[in-house]
Short mmCIF file of C-alpha atoms in Angstrom, two decimals:
data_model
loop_
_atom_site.label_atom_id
_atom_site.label_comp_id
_atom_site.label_asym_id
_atom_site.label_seq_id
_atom_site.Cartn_x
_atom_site.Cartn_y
_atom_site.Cartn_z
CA UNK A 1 -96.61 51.45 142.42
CA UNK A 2 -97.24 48.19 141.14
CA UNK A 3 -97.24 47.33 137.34
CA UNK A 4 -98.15 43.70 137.89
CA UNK A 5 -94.53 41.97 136.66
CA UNK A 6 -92.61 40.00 139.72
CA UNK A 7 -89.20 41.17 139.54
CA UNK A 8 -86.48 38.66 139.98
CA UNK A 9 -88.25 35.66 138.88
CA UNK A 10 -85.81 32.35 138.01
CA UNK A 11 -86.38 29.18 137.88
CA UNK A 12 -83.33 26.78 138.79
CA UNK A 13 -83.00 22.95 138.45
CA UNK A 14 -80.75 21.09 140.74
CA UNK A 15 -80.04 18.36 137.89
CA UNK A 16 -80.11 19.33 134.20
CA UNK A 17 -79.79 15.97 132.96
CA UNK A 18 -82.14 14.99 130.37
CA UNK A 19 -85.08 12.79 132.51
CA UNK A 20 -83.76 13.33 135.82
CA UNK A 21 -85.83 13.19 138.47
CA UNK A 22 -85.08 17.13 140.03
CA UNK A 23 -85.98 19.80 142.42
CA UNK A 24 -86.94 23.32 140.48
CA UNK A 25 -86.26 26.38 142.81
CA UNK A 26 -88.61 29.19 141.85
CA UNK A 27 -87.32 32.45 143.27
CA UNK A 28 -88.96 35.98 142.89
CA UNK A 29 -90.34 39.04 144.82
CA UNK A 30 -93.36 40.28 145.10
CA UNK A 31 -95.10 44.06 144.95
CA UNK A 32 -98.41 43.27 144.92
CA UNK A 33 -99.25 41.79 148.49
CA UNK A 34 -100.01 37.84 148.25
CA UNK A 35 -102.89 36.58 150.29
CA UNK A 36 -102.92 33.78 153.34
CA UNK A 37 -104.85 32.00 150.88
CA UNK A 38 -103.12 32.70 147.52
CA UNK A 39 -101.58 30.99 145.08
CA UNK A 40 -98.52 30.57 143.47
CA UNK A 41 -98.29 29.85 139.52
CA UNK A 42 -95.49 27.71 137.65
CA UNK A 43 -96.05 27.32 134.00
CA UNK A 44 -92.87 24.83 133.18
CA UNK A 45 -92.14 24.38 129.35
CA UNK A 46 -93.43 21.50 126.82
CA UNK A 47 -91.39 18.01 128.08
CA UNK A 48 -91.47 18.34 131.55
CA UNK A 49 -92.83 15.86 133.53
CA UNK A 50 -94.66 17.83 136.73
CA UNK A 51 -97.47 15.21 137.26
CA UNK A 52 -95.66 14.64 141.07
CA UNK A 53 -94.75 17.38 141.41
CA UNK A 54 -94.74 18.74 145.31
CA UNK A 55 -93.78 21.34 147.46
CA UNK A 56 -90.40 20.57 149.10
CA UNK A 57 -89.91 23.77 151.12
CA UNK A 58 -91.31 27.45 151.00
CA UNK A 59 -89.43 30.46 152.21
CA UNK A 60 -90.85 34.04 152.36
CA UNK A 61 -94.77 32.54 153.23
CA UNK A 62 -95.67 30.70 155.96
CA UNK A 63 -98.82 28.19 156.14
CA UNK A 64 -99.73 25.00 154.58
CA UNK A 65 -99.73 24.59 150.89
CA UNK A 66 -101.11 21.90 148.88
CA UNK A 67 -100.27 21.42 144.57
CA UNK A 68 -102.54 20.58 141.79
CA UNK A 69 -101.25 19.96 138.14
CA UNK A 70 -102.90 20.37 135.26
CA UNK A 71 -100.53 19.38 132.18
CA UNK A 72 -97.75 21.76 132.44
CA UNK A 73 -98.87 23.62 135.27
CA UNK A 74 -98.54 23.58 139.00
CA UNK A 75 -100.43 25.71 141.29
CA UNK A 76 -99.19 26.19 144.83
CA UNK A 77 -102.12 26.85 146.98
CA UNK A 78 -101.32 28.09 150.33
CA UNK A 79 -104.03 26.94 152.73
CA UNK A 80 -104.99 30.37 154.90
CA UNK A 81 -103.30 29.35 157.58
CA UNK A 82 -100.32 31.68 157.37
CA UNK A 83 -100.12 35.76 157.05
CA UNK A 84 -100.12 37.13 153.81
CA UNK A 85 -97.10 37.97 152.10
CA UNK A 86 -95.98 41.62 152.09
CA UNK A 87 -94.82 43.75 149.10
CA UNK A 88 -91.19 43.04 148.38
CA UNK A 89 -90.88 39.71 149.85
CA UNK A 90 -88.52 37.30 148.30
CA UNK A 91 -90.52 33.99 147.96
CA UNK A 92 -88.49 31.12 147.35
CA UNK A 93 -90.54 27.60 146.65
CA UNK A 94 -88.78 24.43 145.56
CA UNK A 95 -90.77 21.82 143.90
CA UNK A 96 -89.72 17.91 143.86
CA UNK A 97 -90.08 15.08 141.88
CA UNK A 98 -89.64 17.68 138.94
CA UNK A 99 -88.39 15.29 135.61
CA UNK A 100 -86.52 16.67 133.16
CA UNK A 101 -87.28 16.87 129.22
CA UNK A 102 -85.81 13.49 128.09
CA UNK A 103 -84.07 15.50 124.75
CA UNK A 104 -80.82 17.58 125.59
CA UNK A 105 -81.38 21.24 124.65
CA UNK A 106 -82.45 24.85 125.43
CA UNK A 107 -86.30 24.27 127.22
CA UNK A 108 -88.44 27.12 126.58
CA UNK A 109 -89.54 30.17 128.62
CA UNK A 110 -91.21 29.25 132.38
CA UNK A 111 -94.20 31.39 133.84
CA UNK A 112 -94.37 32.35 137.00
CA UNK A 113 -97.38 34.02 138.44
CA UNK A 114 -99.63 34.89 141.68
CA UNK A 115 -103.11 35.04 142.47
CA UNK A 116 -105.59 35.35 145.05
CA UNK A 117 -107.96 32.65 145.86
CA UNK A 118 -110.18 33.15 143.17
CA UNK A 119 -107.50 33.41 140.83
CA UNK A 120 -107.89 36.84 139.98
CA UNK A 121 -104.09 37.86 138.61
CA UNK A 122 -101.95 39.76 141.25
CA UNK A 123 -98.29 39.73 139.54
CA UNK A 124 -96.80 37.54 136.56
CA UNK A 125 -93.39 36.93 134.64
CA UNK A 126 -94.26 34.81 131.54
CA UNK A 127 -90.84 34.59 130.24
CA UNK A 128 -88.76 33.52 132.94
CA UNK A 129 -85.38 32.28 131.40
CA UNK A 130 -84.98 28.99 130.05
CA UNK A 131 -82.63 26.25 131.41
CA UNK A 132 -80.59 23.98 129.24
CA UNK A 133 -80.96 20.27 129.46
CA UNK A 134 -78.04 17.90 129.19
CA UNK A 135 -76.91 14.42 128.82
CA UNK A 136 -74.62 12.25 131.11
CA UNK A 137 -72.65 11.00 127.67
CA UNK A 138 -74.53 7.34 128.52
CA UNK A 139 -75.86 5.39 125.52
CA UNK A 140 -79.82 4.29 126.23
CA UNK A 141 -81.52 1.10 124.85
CA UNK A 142 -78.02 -0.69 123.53
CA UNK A 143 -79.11 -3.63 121.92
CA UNK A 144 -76.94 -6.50 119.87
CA UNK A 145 -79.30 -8.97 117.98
CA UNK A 146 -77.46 -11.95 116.06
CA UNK A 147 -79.28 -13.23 112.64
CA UNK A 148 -78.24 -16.61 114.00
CA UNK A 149 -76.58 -18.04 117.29
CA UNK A 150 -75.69 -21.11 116.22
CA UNK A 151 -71.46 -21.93 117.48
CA UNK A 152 -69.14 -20.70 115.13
CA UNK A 153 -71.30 -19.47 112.36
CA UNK A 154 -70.81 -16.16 110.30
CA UNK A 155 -73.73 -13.80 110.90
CA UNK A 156 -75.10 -10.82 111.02
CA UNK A 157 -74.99 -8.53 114.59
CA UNK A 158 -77.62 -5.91 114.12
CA UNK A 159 -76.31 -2.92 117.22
CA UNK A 160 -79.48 -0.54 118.16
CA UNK A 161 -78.52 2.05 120.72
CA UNK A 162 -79.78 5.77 120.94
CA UNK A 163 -76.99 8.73 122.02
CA UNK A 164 -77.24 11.49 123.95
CA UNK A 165 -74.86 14.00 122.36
CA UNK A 166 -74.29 14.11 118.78
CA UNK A 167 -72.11 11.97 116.58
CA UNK A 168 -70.18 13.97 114.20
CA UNK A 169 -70.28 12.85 110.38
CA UNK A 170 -66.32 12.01 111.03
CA UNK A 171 -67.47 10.57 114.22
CA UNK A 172 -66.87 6.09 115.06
CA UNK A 173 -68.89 4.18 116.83
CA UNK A 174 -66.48 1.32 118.84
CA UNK A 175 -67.94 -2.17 119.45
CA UNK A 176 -65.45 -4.70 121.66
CA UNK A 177 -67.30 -8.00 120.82
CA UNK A 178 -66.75 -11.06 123.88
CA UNK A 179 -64.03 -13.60 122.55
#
Protein backbone atom coordinates (compact mmCIF):
# COMPACT_ATOMS: atom_id res chain seq x y z
CA UNK A 1 0.00 0.00 0.00
CA UNK A 2 0.66 3.48 -0.40
CA UNK A 3 1.32 5.90 2.58
CA UNK A 4 1.67 8.95 0.37
CA UNK A 5 5.76 9.66 0.94
CA UNK A 6 7.93 9.23 -2.52
CA UNK A 7 10.73 7.16 -1.58
CA UNK A 8 14.09 8.08 -2.91
CA UNK A 9 13.57 11.65 -3.43
CA UNK A 10 17.08 13.91 -3.98
CA UNK A 11 17.65 16.77 -5.35
CA UNK A 12 21.23 17.26 -7.03
CA UNK A 13 22.89 20.45 -8.45
CA UNK A 14 25.40 20.16 -11.15
CA UNK A 15 27.29 23.44 -9.82
CA UNK A 16 27.24 24.33 -6.10
CA UNK A 17 28.82 27.54 -6.52
CA UNK A 18 27.22 30.33 -4.84
CA UNK A 19 25.02 32.20 -7.96
CA UNK A 20 25.74 29.80 -10.56
CA UNK A 21 23.60 29.44 -13.12
CA UNK A 22 22.79 25.24 -12.66
CA UNK A 23 20.80 22.28 -13.63
CA UNK A 24 18.88 20.60 -10.37
CA UNK A 25 18.24 16.81 -11.00
CA UNK A 26 15.18 15.75 -9.04
CA UNK A 27 15.12 11.98 -8.72
CA UNK A 28 12.42 9.83 -6.89
CA UNK A 29 9.89 6.93 -7.31
CA UNK A 30 6.61 6.83 -7.23
CA UNK A 31 3.71 4.40 -5.50
CA UNK A 32 0.89 6.21 -6.08
CA UNK A 33 0.26 6.12 -9.99
CA UNK A 34 0.93 9.73 -11.63
CA UNK A 35 -1.53 10.85 -14.23
CA UNK A 36 -0.89 11.79 -18.22
CA UNK A 37 -1.84 15.03 -16.99
CA UNK A 38 -0.14 15.37 -13.56
CA UNK A 39 2.12 17.34 -12.05
CA UNK A 40 5.29 17.34 -10.59
CA UNK A 41 6.13 19.63 -7.39
CA UNK A 42 9.66 21.26 -6.51
CA UNK A 43 9.63 23.43 -3.48
CA UNK A 44 13.53 24.73 -3.65
CA UNK A 45 14.75 26.57 -0.41
CA UNK A 46 14.78 30.53 0.42
CA UNK A 47 17.76 32.12 -2.13
CA UNK A 48 17.23 30.31 -5.06
CA UNK A 49 16.62 31.92 -8.06
CA UNK A 50 13.93 29.50 -10.13
CA UNK A 51 12.15 32.39 -12.01
CA UNK A 52 13.66 30.51 -15.51
CA UNK A 53 13.54 27.79 -14.49
CA UNK A 54 12.70 24.91 -17.33
CA UNK A 55 12.50 21.47 -17.98
CA UNK A 56 15.76 20.18 -19.54
CA UNK A 57 14.91 16.46 -19.83
CA UNK A 58 12.36 13.99 -18.15
CA UNK A 59 12.97 10.31 -17.71
CA UNK A 60 10.39 7.81 -16.32
CA UNK A 61 7.16 10.01 -18.07
CA UNK A 62 6.68 10.60 -21.40
CA UNK A 63 4.59 13.68 -22.94
CA UNK A 64 4.99 17.33 -23.08
CA UNK A 65 5.48 19.32 -19.99
CA UNK A 66 5.32 22.93 -19.53
CA UNK A 67 6.69 24.97 -15.87
CA UNK A 68 5.13 27.71 -13.95
CA UNK A 69 6.90 29.41 -10.90
CA UNK A 70 5.50 30.95 -8.29
CA UNK A 71 8.35 32.33 -5.83
CA UNK A 72 10.11 29.28 -4.76
CA UNK A 73 8.15 26.88 -6.51
CA UNK A 74 8.11 25.10 -9.81
CA UNK A 75 5.39 22.99 -11.02
CA UNK A 76 6.03 20.56 -13.84
CA UNK A 77 2.86 20.06 -15.67
CA UNK A 78 2.85 17.26 -18.02
CA UNK A 79 0.48 18.07 -20.87
CA UNK A 80 -1.81 14.61 -21.31
CA UNK A 81 -0.13 13.64 -24.02
CA UNK A 82 1.87 10.78 -22.55
CA UNK A 83 0.68 7.51 -20.39
CA UNK A 84 0.53 7.85 -16.89
CA UNK A 85 3.23 6.87 -14.77
CA UNK A 86 3.02 3.48 -13.01
CA UNK A 87 3.66 2.68 -9.30
CA UNK A 88 7.37 2.33 -8.71
CA UNK A 89 8.66 4.29 -11.51
CA UNK A 90 11.84 6.15 -11.06
CA UNK A 91 11.15 9.71 -12.42
CA UNK A 92 14.09 11.64 -13.03
CA UNK A 93 13.45 15.56 -14.17
CA UNK A 94 16.29 18.04 -14.51
CA UNK A 95 15.49 21.63 -14.38
CA UNK A 96 17.82 24.49 -16.04
CA UNK A 97 18.65 27.83 -15.61
CA UNK A 98 18.45 26.88 -11.78
CA UNK A 99 20.76 29.90 -9.82
CA UNK A 100 22.27 29.22 -6.88
CA UNK A 101 21.88 31.11 -3.35
CA UNK A 102 24.53 33.87 -3.78
CA UNK A 103 25.78 33.12 0.23
CA UNK A 104 28.03 29.90 0.67
CA UNK A 105 26.33 27.52 3.13
CA UNK A 106 24.02 24.58 4.01
CA UNK A 107 20.44 25.59 1.87
CA UNK A 108 17.53 24.28 3.57
CA UNK A 109 15.26 21.24 3.07
CA UNK A 110 13.65 20.88 -0.81
CA UNK A 111 9.98 19.51 -1.35
CA UNK A 112 9.18 17.35 -3.73
CA UNK A 113 5.66 16.38 -4.47
CA UNK A 114 2.94 14.99 -7.12
CA UNK A 115 -0.44 15.73 -8.01
CA UNK A 116 -3.11 15.17 -10.35
CA UNK A 117 -4.48 17.85 -12.48
CA UNK A 118 -6.46 19.43 -10.02
CA UNK A 119 -3.82 19.33 -7.63
CA UNK A 120 -5.28 17.04 -5.34
CA UNK A 121 -1.95 15.50 -3.38
CA UNK A 122 -0.86 11.99 -4.70
CA UNK A 123 2.74 11.52 -2.91
CA UNK A 124 5.17 14.14 -1.16
CA UNK A 125 8.76 14.32 0.52
CA UNK A 126 8.97 17.75 2.24
CA UNK A 127 12.37 17.33 3.55
CA UNK A 128 14.41 16.27 0.83
CA UNK A 129 18.14 16.80 1.88
CA UNK A 130 19.78 19.97 1.61
CA UNK A 131 22.79 20.79 -0.67
CA UNK A 132 25.68 22.92 0.37
CA UNK A 133 26.59 26.00 -1.54
CA UNK A 134 30.16 27.05 -2.16
CA UNK A 135 32.45 29.68 -3.34
CA UNK A 136 35.11 29.62 -6.18
CA UNK A 137 37.72 31.52 -3.55
CA UNK A 138 37.13 34.79 -6.11
CA UNK A 139 36.85 38.21 -4.45
CA UNK A 140 33.46 40.18 -5.88
CA UNK A 141 33.10 44.01 -6.23
CA UNK A 142 37.11 44.86 -5.61
CA UNK A 143 37.26 48.38 -5.61
CA UNK A 144 40.48 50.91 -4.94
CA UNK A 145 39.30 54.62 -4.56
CA UNK A 146 42.24 57.29 -4.08
CA UNK A 147 41.31 60.52 -1.76
CA UNK A 148 43.31 62.31 -4.43
CA UNK A 149 45.03 61.42 -7.88
CA UNK A 150 47.02 64.11 -8.26
CA UNK A 151 51.12 62.74 -9.44
CA UNK A 152 53.10 61.98 -6.61
CA UNK A 153 50.93 62.98 -3.76
CA UNK A 154 50.45 61.02 -0.39
CA UNK A 155 46.86 59.83 -0.06
CA UNK A 156 44.54 57.81 1.09
CA UNK A 157 43.51 54.28 -1.03
CA UNK A 158 40.20 53.26 0.39
CA UNK A 159 40.09 48.94 -0.90
CA UNK A 160 36.23 47.67 -0.89
CA UNK A 161 35.98 44.05 -1.91
CA UNK A 162 33.50 41.34 -0.50
CA UNK A 163 34.98 37.44 0.10
CA UNK A 164 33.62 34.40 -0.38
CA UNK A 165 35.13 32.23 2.35
CA UNK A 166 35.98 33.55 5.63
CA UNK A 167 38.97 35.54 6.77
CA UNK A 168 40.31 34.30 9.93
CA UNK A 169 40.97 36.98 12.81
CA UNK A 170 44.90 35.99 12.14
CA UNK A 171 44.01 36.13 8.57
CA UNK A 172 46.03 39.23 5.83
CA UNK A 173 44.62 40.69 3.23
CA UNK A 174 47.66 41.30 0.33
CA UNK A 175 47.43 44.40 -1.91
CA UNK A 176 50.42 44.61 -4.84
CA UNK A 177 49.90 48.34 -5.73
CA UNK A 178 51.17 49.28 -9.81
CA UNK A 179 54.71 51.02 -9.58
Amino acid sequence: TCDGSLSGASVTLASSIDSASTTATITFTICKPLPADGKVSIDFPTGFDVSGAAVDSATGMDGGTSVAVTGDDVVVARDGTGAAVASGTKVTVVLKTVVNPSVPGDTGVFGVGTTDSANTALESDPAVPKATITCDGSLSGASVTLASSIDSASTTATITFTICKPLPADGKVSIDFPT
